[in-house]
Structure formats: C-alpha cells, structure tokens
C-alpha cells in the first residue's frame, strides 16, 4: 500500500491540474445516513421529485434533516473533506467535482467546487421564487421560509430548478484536468463528464470497494481516502 501512496503523491507533485471527483462515500464514511435508509428504496425517487417537495415541504425537511442536515451541521466535514481543501490551498488541487449536495466541501474550505446534482447552498422560494445562495439557512432547526413572502424555501434542484450550469462547470473542470482522482463514488452520471477527459489525463481511484472505475483507472487504491490523502500531505 505504501508504494501506491507514493505513486499518488508522485502524480500530484508532477504539476498540472488535479481535480478530485467525490461521491456519497466520502460523507457516509463518517456517519451521514443514506437517503434510502431514511425513506426506503421505493420512495427515494418520489421524495426527491419537485412534485413531492412542493406539496410536502415540511415532510421533505424532516427527511433531509435525518438524511443530511444533522450530519452536516453537527459533525461537520470529515478529515478527507478538510484534506482536499488543504490541497487546494497549497495549489496541489485545482478543484472538486461532486455529486453530493451537502456543502461539506465548501464548509471545509474548498473554493472551486462543482456540485452537479444540486446543493443546499442554492435554494429557491417555492412562492415568489427568490433565490437564497446560503447553506446556513438549513442550520436553524426548522424548515427555512422566505424573508419576502413566508413560503417554504427548498433546494432549487429539488424544486424544479436546473442543474445544467453546475454540470457544465464540472465538465469544464474535468476537460482541463491532467489528473483526476475519484473518491468514494461508484460513477453516478460519470459518463457526462469523463467523456470530456483528455486521453493523456491520468485517472486514480481511491475506494475500499470495487466500482466501475476499476478497469479505467491507472491506479486503484483500496483504502480510506483520509489515509491516502494524508500520505500526500505529510508523506
């Protein structure tokens, strides 16, 4: 394993643009509940539909509080989130592409983040459509309401909003990358961004489990992300 960590560090120290792609695994590792455990497999798609959100805002709030918000604001970012932010601060990481909407990368200190599935930092009033770009509105122990009209405020991606701009940013970041590191993801919507990756770009996977990236990666590291990233920061 030490040789794999050394190779990871070598790739990251080589220069060029490095982009991390993260999935649910980076958050579940430290206790965030899976949505399917909160509402059941059959209900997950229905609960995350605009129709359900607009008709049942209070219930939706209770579901996402259980699945996401308690872990986000009580536990905060994991060590791996903070390590990625530090790598960006040091100039070793260009940015993060994530399928997660929990804002933990931003809370940890990452600046260049593309949340292509939506974000608790991008919200919209279900009444007057005022936008609220602030994840802290979810940190008051109750469903947020619009300051102008009093209607429920919901993540824009769940209230019928378009995430196309965020995905476009993700694609641009991947297209510019010389090194892509996928962490804790099985590849949700990966075809939309990996197809734009340069042929010369190296792909590294950090994941204890086998995924669809196994055959694509130049290096597979079967370990906890924090352990592997620690080798880069302190090796």
PDB file of N, CA and C in Angstrom, residues 54-127:
ATOM      1  N   UNK A  54     -42.791  20.300  -3.450  1.00  0.00           N
ATOM      2  CA  UNK A  54     -43.702  21.450  -3.436  1.00  0.00           C
ATOM      3  C   UNK A  54     -44.988  21.174  -2.662  1.00  0.00           C
ATOM      4  N   UNK A  55     -45.436  19.924  -2.643  1.00  0.00           N
ATOM      5  CA  UNK A  55     -46.665  19.579  -1.938  1.00  0.00           C
ATOM      6  C   UNK A  55     -46.436  19.226  -0.467  1.00  0.00           C
ATOM      7  N   UNK A  56     -45.234  18.772  -0.133  1.00  0.00           N
ATOM      8  CA  UNK A  56     -44.962  18.299   1.228  1.00  0.00           C
ATOM      9  C   UNK A  56     -43.668  18.901   1.788  1.00  0.00           C
ATOM     10  N   UNK A  57     -43.551  20.221   1.827  1.00  0.00           N
ATOM     11  CA  UNK A  57     -42.282  20.836   2.235  1.00  0.00           C
ATOM     12  C   UNK A  57     -41.853  20.487   3.658  1.00  0.00           C
ATOM     13  N   UNK A  58     -42.803  20.431   4.606  1.00  0.00           N
ATOM     14  CA  UNK A  58     -42.447  20.122   5.990  1.00  0.00           C
ATOM     15  C   UNK A  58     -41.934  18.686   6.115  1.00  0.00           C
ATOM     16  N   UNK A  59     -42.609  17.752   5.447  1.00  0.00           N
ATOM     17  CA  UNK A  59     -42.176  16.356   5.473  1.00  0.00           C
ATOM     18  C   UNK A  59     -40.827  16.201   4.792  1.00  0.00           C
ATOM     19  N   UNK A  60     -40.650  16.900   3.674  1.00  0.00           N
ATOM     20  CA  UNK A  60     -39.376  16.845   2.965  1.00  0.00           C
ATOM     21  C   UNK A  60     -38.242  17.350   3.868  1.00  0.00           C
ATOM     22  N   UNK A  61     -38.507  18.418   4.600  1.00  0.00           N
ATOM     23  CA  UNK A  61     -37.497  18.950   5.507  1.00  0.00           C
ATOM     24  C   UNK A  61     -37.101  17.901   6.551  1.00  0.00           C
ATOM     25  N   UNK A  62     -38.076  17.212   7.137  1.00  0.00           N
ATOM     26  CA  UNK A  62     -37.777  16.204   8.146  1.00  0.00           C
ATOM     27  C   UNK A  62     -36.938  15.069   7.562  1.00  0.00           C
ATOM     28  N   UNK A  63     -37.224  14.708   6.316  1.00  0.00           N
ATOM     29  CA  UNK A  63     -36.467  13.630   5.670  1.00  0.00           C
ATOM     30  C   UNK A  63     -35.018  14.038   5.447  1.00  0.00           C
ATOM     31  N   UNK A  64     -34.796  15.238   4.901  1.00  0.00           N
ATOM     32  CA  UNK A  64     -33.423  15.634   4.610  1.00  0.00           C
ATOM     33  C   UNK A  64     -32.664  16.010   5.892  1.00  0.00           C
ATOM     34  N   UNK A  65     -33.397  16.411   6.920  1.00  0.00           N
ATOM     35  CA  UNK A  65     -32.743  16.657   8.208  1.00  0.00           C
ATOM     36  C   UNK A  65     -32.162  15.360   8.737  1.00  0.00           C
ATOM     37  N   UNK A  66     -32.923  14.284   8.633  1.00  0.00           N
ATOM     38  CA  UNK A  66     -32.472  12.985   9.100  1.00  0.00           C
ATOM     39  C   UNK A  66     -31.343  12.445   8.221  1.00  0.00           C
ATOM     40  N   UNK A  67     -31.473  12.623   6.909  1.00  0.00           N
ATOM     41  CA  UNK A  67     -30.519  12.030   5.977  1.00  0.00           C
ATOM     42  C   UNK A  67     -29.240  12.845   5.826  1.00  0.00           C
ATOM     43  N   UNK A  68     -29.337  14.166   5.905  1.00  0.00           N
ATOM     44  CA  UNK A  68     -28.190  15.016   5.599  1.00  0.00           C
ATOM     45  C   UNK A  68     -27.848  16.046   6.671  1.00  0.00           C
ATOM     46  N   UNK A  69     -28.830  16.854   7.062  1.00  0.00           N
ATOM     47  CA  UNK A  69     -28.538  18.082   7.785  1.00  0.00           C
ATOM     48  C   UNK A  69     -27.917  17.859   9.153  1.00  0.00           C
ATOM     49  N   UNK A  70     -28.389  16.849   9.884  1.00  0.00           N
ATOM     50  CA  UNK A  70     -27.822  16.601  11.206  1.00  0.00           C
ATOM     51  C   UNK A  70     -26.329  16.303  11.109  1.00  0.00           C
ATOM     52  N   UNK A  71     -25.961  15.468  10.138  1.00  0.00           N
ATOM     53  CA  UNK A  71     -24.550  15.135   9.974  1.00  0.00           C
ATOM     54  C   UNK A  71     -23.747  16.341   9.496  1.00  0.00           C
ATOM     55  N   UNK A  72     -24.321  17.115   8.589  1.00  0.00           N
ATOM     56  CA  UNK A  72     -23.610  18.275   8.035  1.00  0.00           C
ATOM     57  C   UNK A  72     -23.277  19.295   9.104  1.00  0.00           C
ATOM     58  N   UNK A  73     -24.268  19.661   9.916  1.00  0.00           N
ATOM     59  CA  UNK A  73     -24.068  20.767  10.847  1.00  0.00           C
ATOM     60  C   UNK A  73     -23.653  20.336  12.252  1.00  0.00           C
ATOM     61  N   UNK A  74     -23.883  19.090  12.607  1.00  0.00           N
ATOM     62  CA  UNK A  74     -23.465  18.618  13.925  1.00  0.00           C
ATOM     63  C   UNK A  74     -22.041  18.059  13.862  1.00  0.00           C
ATOM     64  N   UNK A  75     -21.800  17.176  12.907  1.00  0.00           N
ATOM     65  CA  UNK A  75     -20.479  16.563  12.787  1.00  0.00           C
ATOM     66  C   UNK A  75     -19.534  17.405  11.938  1.00  0.00           C
ATOM     67  N   UNK A  76     -20.075  18.063  10.930  1.00  0.00           N
ATOM     68  CA  UNK A  76     -19.231  18.866  10.054  1.00  0.00           C
ATOM     69  C   UNK A  76     -18.432  18.011   9.084  1.00  0.00           C
ATOM     70  N   UNK A  77     -17.549  18.642   8.317  1.00  0.00           N
ATOM     71  CA  UNK A  77     -16.778  17.924   7.296  1.00  0.00           C
ATOM     72  C   UNK A  77     -15.884  16.845   7.900  1.00  0.00           C
ATOM     73  N   UNK A  78     -15.657  15.810   7.123  1.00  0.00           N
ATOM     74  CA  UNK A  78     -14.754  14.743   7.543  1.00  0.00           C
ATOM     75  C   UNK A  78     -13.309  15.173   7.334  1.00  0.00           C
ATOM     76  N   UNK A  79     -12.389  14.356   7.795  1.00  0.00           N
ATOM     77  CA  UNK A  79     -10.960  14.631   7.608  1.00  0.00           C
ATOM     78  C   UNK A  79     -10.636  14.719   6.122  1.00  0.00           C
ATOM     79  N   UNK A  80     -11.247  13.847   5.312  1.00  0.00           N
ATOM     80  CA  UNK A  80     -10.970  13.848   3.873  1.00  0.00           C
ATOM     81  C   UNK A  80     -11.442  15.147   3.218  1.00  0.00           C
ATOM     82  N   UNK A  81     -12.588  15.664   3.629  1.00  0.00           N
ATOM     83  CA  UNK A  81     -13.049  16.954   3.110  1.00  0.00           C
ATOM     84  C   UNK A  81     -12.016  18.044   3.401  1.00  0.00           C
ATOM     85  N   UNK A  82     -11.515  18.061   4.625  1.00  0.00           N
ATOM     86  CA  UNK A  82     -10.566  19.095   5.033  1.00  0.00           C
ATOM     87  C   UNK A  82      -9.217  18.916   4.328  1.00  0.00           C
ATOM     88  N   UNK A  83      -8.845  17.671   4.082  1.00  0.00           N
ATOM     89  CA  UNK A  83      -7.589  17.417   3.374  1.00  0.00           C
ATOM     90  C   UNK A  83      -7.660  17.934   1.935  1.00  0.00           C
ATOM     91  N   UNK A  84      -8.784  17.722   1.277  1.00  0.00           N
ATOM     92  CA  UNK A  84      -8.939  18.215  -0.086  1.00  0.00           C
ATOM     93  C   UNK A  84      -8.895  19.740  -0.118  1.00  0.00           C
ATOM     94  N   UNK A  85      -9.510  20.372   0.875  1.00  0.00           N
ATOM     95  CA  UNK A  85      -9.463  21.831   0.953  1.00  0.00           C
ATOM     96  C   UNK A  85      -8.030  22.318   1.158  1.00  0.00           C
ATOM     97  N   UNK A  86      -7.272  21.613   1.976  1.00  0.00           N
ATOM     98  CA  UNK A  86      -5.874  21.990   2.220  1.00  0.00           C
ATOM     99  C   UNK A  86      -5.023  21.796   0.956  1.00  0.00           C
ATOM    100  N   UNK A  87      -5.272  20.730   0.223  1.00  0.00           N
ATOM    101  CA  UNK A  87      -4.548  20.507  -1.030  1.00  0.00           C
ATOM    102  C   UNK A  87      -4.833  21.617  -2.036  1.00  0.00           C
ATOM    103  N   UNK A  88      -6.083  22.082  -2.065  1.00  0.00           N
ATOM    104  CA  UNK A  88      -6.411  23.215  -2.940  1.00  0.00           C
ATOM    105  C   UNK A  88      -5.679  24.473  -2.464  1.00  0.00           C
ATOM    106  N   UNK A  89      -5.646  24.705  -1.163  1.00  0.00           N
ATOM    107  CA  UNK A  89      -4.978  25.882  -0.616  1.00  0.00           C
ATOM    108  C   UNK A  89      -3.487  25.876  -0.970  1.00  0.00           C
ATOM    109  N   UNK A  90      -2.900  24.682  -0.987  1.00  0.00           N
ATOM    110  CA  UNK A  90      -1.486  24.546  -1.306  1.00  0.00           C
ATOM    111  C   UNK A  90      -1.208  24.587  -2.807  1.00  0.00           C
ATOM    112  N   UNK A  91      -2.262  24.638  -3.618  1.00  0.00           N
ATOM    113  CA  UNK A  91      -2.080  24.683  -5.066  1.00  0.00           C
ATOM    114  C   UNK A  91      -1.892  23.324  -5.711  1.00  0.00           C
ATOM    115  N   UNK A  92      -2.122  22.243  -4.955  1.00  0.00           N
ATOM    116  CA  UNK A  92      -1.961  20.895  -5.498  1.00  0.00           C
ATOM    117  C   UNK A  92      -3.260  20.333  -6.059  1.00  0.00           C
ATOM    118  N   UNK A  93      -4.365  21.009  -5.796  1.00  0.00           N
ATOM    119  CA  UNK A  93      -5.673  20.566  -6.280  1.00  0.00           C
ATOM    120  C   UNK A  93      -6.388  21.740  -6.921  1.00  0.00           C
ATOM    121  N   UNK A  94      -6.805  21.553  -8.163  1.00  0.00           N
ATOM    122  CA  UNK A  94      -7.483  22.618  -8.900  1.00  0.00           C
ATOM    123  C   UNK A  94      -8.902  22.827  -8.392  1.00  0.00           C
ATOM    124  N   UNK A  95      -9.589  21.736  -8.072  1.00  0.00           N
ATOM    125  CA  UNK A  95     -10.956  21.852  -7.587  1.00  0.00           C
ATOM    126  C   UNK A  95     -11.604  20.508  -7.374  1.00  0.00           C
ATOM    127  N   UNK A  96     -12.867  20.546  -6.966  1.00  0.00           N
ATOM    128  CA  UNK A  96     -13.627  19.336  -6.647  1.00  0.00           C
ATOM    129  C   UNK A  96     -14.913  19.300  -7.458  1.00  0.00           C
ATOM    130  N   UNK A  97     -15.159  18.163  -8.084  1.00  0.00           N
ATOM    131  CA  UNK A  97     -16.430  17.871  -8.737  1.00  0.00           C
ATOM    132  C   UNK A  97     -17.150  16.864  -7.847  1.00  0.00           C
ATOM    133  N   UNK A  98     -18.381  17.160  -7.435  1.00  0.00           N
ATOM    134  CA  UNK A  98     -19.057  16.251  -6.513  1.00  0.00           C
ATOM    135  C   UNK A  98     -20.524  16.046  -6.865  1.00  0.00           C
ATOM    136  N   UNK A  99     -20.985  14.834  -6.621  1.00  0.00           N
ATOM    137  CA  UNK A  99     -22.408  14.541  -6.776  1.00  0.00           C
ATOM    138  C   UNK A  99     -23.161  14.870  -5.492  1.00  0.00           C
ATOM    139  N   UNK A 100     -22.439  15.205  -4.427  1.00  0.00           N
ATOM    140  CA  UNK A 100     -23.044  15.464  -3.129  1.00  0.00           C
ATOM    141  C   UNK A 100     -23.572  16.896  -3.045  1.00  0.00           C
ATOM    142  N   UNK A 101     -24.690  17.057  -2.373  1.00  0.00           N
ATOM    143  CA  UNK A 101     -25.295  18.379  -2.215  1.00  0.00           C
ATOM    144  C   UNK A 101     -25.151  18.914  -0.794  1.00  0.00           C
ATOM    145  N   UNK A 102     -24.351  18.231   0.033  1.00  0.00           N
ATOM    146  CA  UNK A 102     -24.284  18.564   1.458  1.00  0.00           C
ATOM    147  C   UNK A 102     -23.421  19.774   1.799  1.00  0.00           C
ATOM    148  N   UNK A 103     -22.744  20.348   0.821  1.00  0.00           N
ATOM    149  CA  UNK A 103     -21.908  21.557   1.017  1.00  0.00           C
ATOM    150  C   UNK A 103     -20.699  21.307   1.911  1.00  0.00           C
ATOM    151  N   UNK A 104     -20.380  20.062   2.220  1.00  0.00           N
ATOM    152  CA  UNK A 104     -19.287  19.792   3.139  1.00  0.00           C
ATOM    153  C   UNK A 104     -17.928  20.203   2.575  1.00  0.00           C
ATOM    154  N   UNK A 105     -17.773  20.157   1.264  1.00  0.00           N
ATOM    155  CA  UNK A 105     -16.510  20.633   0.683  1.00  0.00           C
ATOM    156  C   UNK A 105     -16.346  22.134   0.919  1.00  0.00           C
ATOM    157  N   UNK A 106     -17.434  22.873   0.714  1.00  0.00           N
ATOM    158  CA  UNK A 106     -17.389  24.322   0.925  1.00  0.00           C
ATOM    159  C   UNK A 106     -17.180  24.654   2.393  1.00  0.00           C
ATOM    160  N   UNK A 107     -17.882  23.957   3.265  1.00  0.00           N
ATOM    161  CA  UNK A 107     -17.740  24.186   4.702  1.00  0.00           C
ATOM    162  C   UNK A 107     -16.308  23.890   5.154  1.00  0.00           C
ATOM    163  N   UNK A 108     -15.686  22.883   4.529  1.00  0.00           N
ATOM    164  CA  UNK A 108     -14.310  22.519   4.874  1.00  0.00           C
ATOM    165  C   UNK A 108     -13.295  23.542   4.392  1.00  0.00           C
ATOM    166  N   UNK A 109     -13.697  24.379   3.415  1.00  0.00           N
ATOM    167  CA  UNK A 109     -12.793  25.405   2.932  1.00  0.00           C
ATOM    168  C   UNK A 109     -12.452  25.353   1.466  1.00  0.00           C
ATOM    169  N   UNK A 110     -12.974  24.371   0.732  1.00  0.00           N
ATOM    170  CA  UNK A 110     -12.741  24.303  -0.712  1.00  0.00           C
ATOM    171  C   UNK A 110     -13.418  25.484  -1.390  1.00  0.00           C
ATOM    172  N   UNK A 111     -12.753  26.065  -2.369  1.00  0.00           N
ATOM    173  CA  UNK A 111     -13.270  27.245  -3.064  1.00  0.00           C
ATOM    174  C   UNK A 111     -13.835  26.915  -4.442  1.00  0.00           C
ATOM    175  N   UNK A 112     -13.175  26.021  -5.158  1.00  0.00           N
ATOM    176  CA  UNK A 112     -13.582  25.692  -6.527  1.00  0.00           C
ATOM    177  C   UNK A 112     -14.322  24.361  -6.532  1.00  0.00           C
ATOM    178  N   UNK A 113     -15.637  24.418  -6.375  1.00  0.00           N
ATOM    179  CA  UNK A 113     -16.453  23.208  -6.228  1.00  0.00           C
ATOM    180  C   UNK A 113     -17.603  23.229  -7.238  1.00  0.00           C
ATOM    181  N   UNK A 114     -17.793  22.131  -7.943  1.00  0.00           N
ATOM    182  CA  UNK A 114     -18.928  21.971  -8.855  1.00  0.00           C
ATOM    183  C   UNK A 114     -19.838  20.887  -8.295  1.00  0.00           C
ATOM    184  N   UNK A 115     -21.019  21.285  -7.797  1.00  0.00           N
ATOM    185  CA  UNK A 115     -21.989  20.352  -7.218  1.00  0.00           C
ATOM    186  C   UNK A 115     -23.044  20.056  -8.280  1.00  0.00           C
ATOM    187  N   UNK A 116     -22.767  19.060  -9.114  1.00  0.00           N
ATOM    188  CA  UNK A 116     -23.571  18.892 -10.328  1.00  0.00           C
ATOM    189  C   UNK A 116     -24.952  18.295 -10.103  1.00  0.00           C
ATOM    190  N   UNK A 117     -25.250  17.861  -8.878  1.00  0.00           N
ATOM    191  CA  UNK A 117     -26.582  17.314  -8.603  1.00  0.00           C
ATOM    192  C   UNK A 117     -27.434  18.286  -7.779  1.00  0.00           C
ATOM    193  N   UNK A 118     -26.897  19.473  -7.533  1.00  0.00           N
ATOM    194  CA  UNK A 118     -27.605  20.440  -6.705  1.00  0.00           C
ATOM    195  C   UNK A 118     -26.882  20.649  -5.402  1.00  0.00           C
ATOM    196  N   UNK A 119     -27.397  21.595  -4.597  1.00  0.00           N
ATOM    197  CA  UNK A 119     -26.683  21.981  -3.386  1.00  0.00           C
ATOM    198  C   UNK A 119     -27.621  22.641  -2.379  1.00  0.00           C
ATOM    199  N   UNK A 120     -27.343  22.428  -1.105  1.00  0.00           N
ATOM    200  CA  UNK A 120     -28.062  23.155  -0.064  1.00  0.00           C
ATOM    201  C   UNK A 120     -27.612  24.612  -0.003  1.00  0.00           C
ATOM    202  N   UNK A 121     -26.663  24.971  -0.836  1.00  0.00           N
ATOM    203  CA  UNK A 121     -26.241  26.354  -0.939  1.00  0.00           C
ATOM    204  C   UNK A 121     -26.904  27.097  -2.075  1.00  0.00           C
ATOM    205  N   UNK A 122     -27.787  26.432  -2.802  1.00  0.00           N
ATOM    206  CA  UNK A 122     -28.523  27.042  -3.915  1.00  0.00           C
ATOM    207  C   UNK A 122     -29.996  26.719  -3.717  1.00  0.00           C
ATOM    208  N   UNK A 123     -30.755  27.700  -3.206  1.00  0.00           N
ATOM    209  CA  UNK A 123     -32.138  27.454  -2.798  1.00  0.00           C
ATOM    210  C   UNK A 123     -33.090  28.459  -3.436  1.00  0.00           C
ATOM    211  N   UNK A 124     -34.360  28.088  -3.465  1.00  0.00           N
ATOM    212  CA  UNK A 124     -35.353  28.947  -4.097  1.00  0.00           C
ATOM    213  C   UNK A 124     -36.652  28.944  -3.290  1.00  0.00           C
ATOM    214  N   UNK A 125     -37.279  30.100  -3.193  1.00  0.00           N
ATOM    215  CA  UNK A 125     -38.580  30.198  -2.544  1.00  0.00           C
ATOM    216  C   UNK A 125     -39.625  29.549  -3.452  1.00  0.00           C
ATOM    217  N   UNK A 126     -40.430  28.672  -2.882  1.00  0.00           N
ATOM    218  CA  UNK A 126     -41.450  27.990  -3.682  1.00  0.00           C
ATOM    219  C   UNK A 126     -42.622  28.905  -4.015  1.00  0.00           C
ATOM    220  N   UNK A 127     -42.646  30.093  -3.395  1.00  0.00           N
ATOM    221  CA  UNK A 127     -43.697  31.061  -3.683  1.00  0.00           C
ATOM    222  C   UNK A 127     -43.268  32.120  -4.671  1.00  0.00           C
TER     223      UNK A 127
END
